[in-house]
Amino acid sequence: MPASTPLRVTSGHIQLLRALFAAIAALMITFSPDHSSEVGLAVFGGFGIATALVFAVAAWLVAPAGQRGSAILLAAIHLAAGMAASAVALRSDTLFFVVVIAWALLAGLTELLAAILQRARLDRSAARDGIAVGGLTMLLGLALLFVSPSYELHYFIEEAGREFTLTGTTIAVGLLGGYAAVAAVFLGIAGFSPQPAATDTDAAVTAQEDLS
C-alpha cells in the first residue's frame, strides 16, 4: 500500500487563510448597524491577531531559509496592531485612527518592499500579489489620513422620520470594511490560482546567476 503524501502548506494556503479572515472582517463591519470606533477596533483587533498567526505560519512552513524576515516582520506588525486595538479600556475614535493608519502604512510598505525583492528574485507570481495587496493596504492608510475624526454631517430622512449623523469615524470604519472586502476577493483569487513549481523558480534564479 503506497504511503500517503504528506500535507504541505503552500503560499496558496496562506493567501486563502488571509482571504478568509479579511472576508470575516468585511462581513462583520458590513452587517453591523453600528460603525463606531468600538466596533471597528473590535473587528480590526481580531483580524490583526488572526492575520499575524497566518504570517507566523508562513514564516515557519512556507518561506525558504533566509527569506523569512518579511513574514516575521508582517506578523509582528499585525500582532502589535491587533493587540493595541483589543485594549478595551483604551478604545476611542483617536485610537482607531492611530492604530489603523499606522498598521496600514507599515504593513503595506513592508509587504510592498518584500514583493519587490521577490520580483528581483524572479518570483513574479508572489511578487504580483504582494505588490497589489501591499499597495491596497497603503492606500487605505493614506485615505484615512484625509478623514477627520471630528467630522459630523447631520441629515434628516423623511421616510424614517428621524435625523441621522454621519461621522468621520463611521466613514473610516466603512473604509476599513471596504478594504477588507476587496483584499478578501483578491487574496482568494490569488490563493486559488495555480502556484508555480519551486523547481522552475530555482532554475530561473540559477540562470540569472550564471549570466551575471
mmCIF file of C-alpha atoms in Angstrom:
data_model
loop_
_atom_site.group_PDB
_atom_site.id
_atom_site.type_symbol
_atom_site.label_atom_id
_atom_site.label_comp_id
_atom_site.label_asym_id
_atom_site.label_seq_id
_atom_site.Cartn_x
_atom_site.Cartn_y
_atom_site.Cartn_z
ATOM 1 C CA MET A 1 0.000 0.000 0.000
ATOM 2 C CA PRO A 2 1.627 3.307 -1.067
ATOM 3 C CA ALA A 3 2.409 5.817 1.626
ATOM 4 C CA SER A 4 0.115 8.835 1.733
ATOM 5 C CA THR A 5 1.546 12.124 0.540
ATOM 6 C CA PRO A 6 2.167 14.445 3.497
ATOM 7 C CA LEU A 7 0.185 17.683 3.521
ATOM 8 C CA ARG A 8 2.381 20.606 2.504
ATOM 9 C CA VAL A 9 1.431 24.179 3.322
ATOM 10 C CA THR A 10 1.944 26.415 0.293
ATOM 11 C CA SER A 11 1.732 30.125 -0.390
ATOM 12 C CA GLY A 12 -1.716 29.463 -1.867
ATOM 13 C CA HIS A 13 -2.928 28.173 1.502
ATOM 14 C CA ILE A 14 -1.547 31.293 3.179
ATOM 15 C CA GLN A 15 -3.381 33.543 0.715
ATOM 16 C CA LEU A 16 -6.631 31.662 1.292
ATOM 17 C CA LEU A 17 -6.301 31.954 5.070
ATOM 18 C CA ARG A 18 -5.686 35.695 4.755
ATOM 19 C CA ALA A 19 -8.686 35.954 2.435
ATOM 20 C CA LEU A 20 -10.846 34.109 4.964
ATOM 21 C CA PHE A 21 -10.023 36.446 7.852
ATOM 22 C CA ALA A 22 -10.377 39.525 5.647
ATOM 23 C CA ALA A 23 -13.785 38.292 4.468
ATOM 24 C CA ILE A 24 -14.919 37.720 8.066
ATOM 25 C CA ALA A 25 -13.869 41.270 8.973
ATOM 26 C CA ALA A 26 -15.653 42.689 5.942
ATOM 27 C CA LEU A 27 -18.878 40.816 6.738
ATOM 28 C CA MET A 28 -18.821 41.838 10.402
ATOM 29 C CA ILE A 29 -18.475 45.512 9.503
ATOM 30 C CA THR A 30 -20.926 45.401 6.596
ATOM 31 C CA PHE A 31 -23.738 43.766 8.543
ATOM 32 C CA SER A 32 -23.195 45.712 11.755
ATOM 33 C CA PRO A 33 -25.620 48.636 12.211
ATOM 34 C CA ASP A 34 -23.032 50.249 14.492
ATOM 35 C CA HIS A 35 -19.948 51.661 12.783
ATOM 36 C CA SER A 36 -18.474 53.170 15.923
ATOM 37 C CA SER A 37 -14.796 53.084 16.819
ATOM 38 C CA GLU A 38 -15.518 50.386 19.433
ATOM 39 C CA VAL A 39 -16.918 48.045 16.784
ATOM 40 C CA GLY A 40 -14.199 48.950 14.297
ATOM 41 C CA LEU A 41 -11.443 48.290 16.826
ATOM 42 C CA ALA A 42 -13.024 45.019 17.966
ATOM 43 C CA VAL A 43 -13.198 43.725 14.397
ATOM 44 C CA PHE A 44 -9.749 45.007 13.495
ATOM 45 C CA GLY A 45 -8.248 43.513 16.659
ATOM 46 C CA GLY A 46 -9.432 40.034 15.744
ATOM 47 C CA PHE A 47 -8.387 40.500 12.120
ATOM 48 C CA GLY A 48 -4.909 41.703 13.091
ATOM 49 C CA ILE A 49 -4.188 38.887 15.540
ATOM 50 C CA ALA A 50 -5.547 36.187 13.218
ATOM 51 C CA THR A 51 -3.533 37.519 10.266
ATOM 52 C CA ALA A 52 -0.418 37.681 12.458
ATOM 53 C CA LEU A 53 -0.800 33.953 13.130
ATOM 54 C CA VAL A 54 -1.091 33.328 9.382
ATOM 55 C CA PHE A 55 2.154 35.189 8.707
ATOM 56 C CA ALA A 56 3.826 33.260 11.537
ATOM 57 C CA VAL A 57 2.780 30.005 9.852
ATOM 58 C CA ALA A 58 4.074 31.362 6.539
ATOM 59 C CA ALA A 59 7.460 32.155 8.084
ATOM 60 C CA TRP A 60 7.662 28.726 9.704
ATOM 61 C CA LEU A 61 6.328 26.421 6.983
ATOM 62 C CA VAL A 62 6.376 28.264 3.650
ATOM 63 C CA ALA A 63 9.154 30.850 3.390
ATOM 64 C CA PRO A 64 12.525 29.364 2.386
ATOM 65 C CA ALA A 65 15.504 29.752 4.692
ATOM 66 C CA GLY A 66 16.992 33.214 4.501
ATOM 67 C CA GLN A 67 13.739 34.757 3.224
ATOM 68 C CA ARG A 68 11.619 34.666 6.388
ATOM 69 C CA GLY A 69 12.328 38.197 7.556
ATOM 70 C CA SER A 70 9.391 39.900 5.819
ATOM 71 C CA ALA A 71 6.856 37.309 7.040
ATOM 72 C CA ILE A 72 8.139 37.627 10.617
ATOM 73 C CA LEU A 73 8.028 41.424 10.421
ATOM 74 C CA LEU A 74 4.496 41.387 8.999
ATOM 75 C CA ALA A 75 3.436 39.007 11.768
ATOM 76 C CA ALA A 76 4.872 41.382 14.372
ATOM 77 C CA ILE A 77 3.164 44.443 12.841
ATOM 78 C CA HIS A 78 -0.226 42.730 12.654
ATOM 79 C CA LEU A 79 0.097 41.319 16.175
ATOM 80 C CA ALA A 80 1.067 44.690 17.680
ATOM 81 C CA ALA A 81 -1.799 46.464 15.895
ATOM 82 C CA GLY A 82 -4.286 43.744 16.807
ATOM 83 C CA MET A 83 -3.269 43.778 20.474
ATOM 84 C CA ALA A 84 -3.472 47.582 20.631
ATOM 85 C CA ALA A 85 -6.950 47.518 19.088
ATOM 86 C CA SER A 86 -8.005 44.850 21.583
ATOM 87 C CA ALA A 87 -7.288 47.064 24.607
ATOM 88 C CA VAL A 88 -10.940 47.624 25.561
ATOM 89 C CA ALA A 89 -10.241 50.291 28.172
ATOM 90 C CA LEU A 90 -8.387 52.456 25.640
ATOM 91 C CA ARG A 91 -10.825 52.240 22.743
ATOM 92 C CA SER A 92 -11.696 55.633 21.262
ATOM 93 C CA ASP A 93 -12.006 57.383 17.913
ATOM 94 C CA THR A 94 -8.417 58.595 18.193
ATOM 95 C CA LEU A 95 -7.088 55.092 18.924
ATOM 96 C CA PHE A 96 -8.918 53.685 15.911
ATOM 97 C CA PHE A 97 -7.381 56.217 13.532
ATOM 98 C CA VAL A 98 -3.872 55.960 15.028
ATOM 99 C CA VAL A 99 -3.772 52.158 15.098
ATOM 100 C CA VAL A 100 -5.328 51.502 11.695
ATOM 101 C CA ILE A 101 -3.368 54.213 9.882
ATOM 102 C CA ALA A 102 -0.048 53.141 11.437
ATOM 103 C CA TRP A 103 -0.793 49.480 10.655
ATOM 104 C CA ALA A 104 -1.863 50.184 7.075
ATOM 105 C CA LEU A 105 1.201 52.261 6.235
ATOM 106 C CA LEU A 106 3.732 49.983 7.959
ATOM 107 C CA ALA A 107 2.233 46.656 6.847
ATOM 108 C CA GLY A 108 1.526 47.927 3.340
ATOM 109 C CA LEU A 109 5.040 49.274 2.867
ATOM 110 C CA THR A 110 6.618 46.109 4.280
ATOM 111 C CA GLU A 111 4.611 43.829 2.013
ATOM 112 C CA LEU A 112 5.248 46.068 -0.986
ATOM 113 C CA LEU A 113 9.023 46.124 -0.460
ATOM 114 C CA ALA A 114 9.118 42.375 0.173
ATOM 115 C CA ALA A 115 7.238 41.812 -3.082
ATOM 116 C CA ILE A 116 9.686 43.995 -4.996
ATOM 117 C CA LEU A 117 12.547 41.866 -3.637
ATOM 118 C CA GLN A 118 10.688 38.711 -4.691
ATOM 119 C CA ARG A 119 10.343 40.156 -8.162
ATOM 120 C CA ALA A 120 14.093 40.724 -8.254
ATOM 121 C CA ARG A 121 14.489 37.008 -7.459
ATOM 122 C CA LEU A 122 12.195 36.216 -10.423
ATOM 123 C CA ASP A 123 9.352 35.009 -8.166
ATOM 124 C CA ARG A 124 6.908 37.069 -10.232
ATOM 125 C CA SER A 125 3.664 35.373 -9.178
ATOM 126 C CA ALA A 126 4.116 36.041 -5.462
ATOM 127 C CA ALA A 127 5.540 39.470 -6.250
ATOM 128 C CA ARG A 128 2.446 40.472 -8.210
ATOM 129 C CA ASP A 129 0.147 39.505 -5.344
ATOM 130 C CA GLY A 130 2.300 41.229 -2.735
ATOM 131 C CA ILE A 131 2.563 44.446 -4.726
ATOM 132 C CA ALA A 132 -1.218 44.584 -5.198
ATOM 133 C CA VAL A 133 -2.137 43.854 -1.574
ATOM 134 C CA GLY A 134 0.664 45.988 -0.169
ATOM 135 C CA GLY A 135 -0.355 48.890 -2.374
ATOM 136 C CA LEU A 136 -4.017 48.457 -1.416
ATOM 137 C CA THR A 137 -3.138 48.456 2.289
ATOM 138 C CA MET A 138 -1.071 51.626 1.938
ATOM 139 C CA LEU A 139 -3.930 53.215 0.005
ATOM 140 C CA LEU A 140 -6.234 52.568 2.967
ATOM 141 C CA GLY A 141 -3.797 54.297 5.300
ATOM 142 C CA LEU A 142 -3.457 57.302 3.001
ATOM 143 C CA ALA A 143 -7.240 57.558 2.568
ATOM 144 C CA LEU A 144 -7.764 57.542 6.334
ATOM 145 C CA LEU A 145 -5.295 60.420 6.683
ATOM 146 C CA PHE A 146 -7.828 62.599 4.845
ATOM 147 C CA VAL A 147 -10.750 61.623 7.096
ATOM 148 C CA SER A 148 -11.212 63.872 10.124
ATOM 149 C CA PRO A 149 -12.318 62.095 13.327
ATOM 150 C CA SER A 150 -14.251 65.248 14.296
ATOM 151 C CA TYR A 151 -16.270 65.395 11.045
ATOM 152 C CA GLU A 152 -20.060 65.334 11.500
ATOM 153 C CA LEU A 153 -22.858 65.633 8.974
ATOM 154 C CA HIS A 154 -26.444 65.790 10.237
ATOM 155 C CA TYR A 155 -29.191 64.849 7.793
ATOM 156 C CA PHE A 156 -32.894 64.043 8.019
ATOM 157 C CA ILE A 157 -34.645 61.181 6.206
ATOM 158 C CA GLU A 158 -38.366 61.780 5.865
ATOM 159 C CA GLU A 159 -39.212 58.108 5.265
ATOM 160 C CA ALA A 160 -37.579 57.164 8.561
ATOM 161 C CA GLY A 161 -38.929 60.226 10.326
ATOM 162 C CA ARG A 162 -35.676 60.924 12.145
ATOM 163 C CA GLU A 163 -32.324 62.651 11.922
ATOM 164 C CA PHE A 164 -29.086 60.777 11.331
ATOM 165 C CA THR A 165 -25.439 61.744 11.799
ATOM 166 C CA LEU A 166 -22.575 60.742 9.528
ATOM 167 C CA THR A 167 -19.265 60.995 11.372
ATOM 168 C CA GLY A 168 -15.651 60.696 10.359
ATOM 169 C CA THR A 169 -15.376 57.511 12.391
ATOM 170 C CA THR A 170 -18.323 55.977 10.537
ATOM 171 C CA ILE A 171 -16.608 56.760 7.233
ATOM 172 C CA ALA A 172 -13.294 55.351 8.472
ATOM 173 C CA VAL A 173 -14.821 52.088 9.711
ATOM 174 C CA GLY A 174 -16.654 51.797 6.384
ATOM 175 C CA LEU A 175 -13.370 52.261 4.519
ATOM 176 C CA LEU A 176 -11.813 49.505 6.619
ATOM 177 C CA GLY A 177 -14.703 47.195 5.733
ATOM 178 C CA GLY A 178 -14.390 48.065 2.055
ATOM 179 C CA TYR A 179 -10.650 47.402 2.145
ATOM 180 C CA ALA A 180 -11.202 44.031 3.818
ATOM 181 C CA ALA A 181 -13.771 43.041 1.172
ATOM 182 C CA VAL A 182 -11.507 43.944 -1.757
ATOM 183 C CA ALA A 183 -8.491 42.294 -0.121
ATOM 184 C CA ALA A 184 -10.513 39.125 0.536
ATOM 185 C CA VAL A 185 -11.538 38.855 -3.115
ATOM 186 C CA PHE A 186 -8.032 39.475 -4.426
ATOM 187 C CA LEU A 187 -6.350 37.118 -1.947
ATOM 188 C CA GLY A 188 -8.971 34.465 -2.659
ATOM 189 C CA ILE A 189 -8.284 34.652 -6.385
ATOM 190 C CA ALA A 190 -4.531 34.540 -5.721
ATOM 191 C CA GLY A 191 -4.947 31.553 -3.428
ATOM 192 C CA PHE A 192 -6.888 29.537 -5.992
ATOM 193 C CA SER A 193 -4.539 30.442 -8.849
ATOM 194 C CA PRO A 194 -2.047 27.745 -9.916
ATOM 195 C CA GLN A 195 1.193 28.071 -7.997
ATOM 196 C CA PRO A 196 4.464 27.940 -9.992
ATOM 197 C CA ALA A 197 6.661 24.950 -9.278
ATOM 198 C CA ALA A 198 9.566 25.645 -6.971
ATOM 199 C CA THR A 199 11.952 23.988 -9.413
ATOM 200 C CA ASP A 200 11.014 26.474 -12.126
ATOM 201 C CA THR A 201 11.801 29.401 -9.854
ATOM 202 C CA ASP A 202 15.072 27.852 -8.725
ATOM 203 C CA ALA A 203 16.089 27.247 -12.330
ATOM 204 C CA ALA A 204 15.313 30.839 -13.232
ATOM 205 C CA VAL A 205 17.394 32.127 -10.324
ATOM 206 C CA THR A 206 20.278 29.819 -11.286
ATOM 207 C CA ALA A 207 20.126 31.049 -14.872
ATOM 208 C CA GLN A 208 20.233 34.656 -13.728
ATOM 209 C CA GLU A 209 23.274 33.925 -11.530
ATOM 210 C CA ASP A 210 25.057 32.242 -14.461
ATOM 211 C CA LEU A 211 24.531 35.314 -16.640
ATOM 212 C CA SER A 212 25.817 37.727 -14.001
#
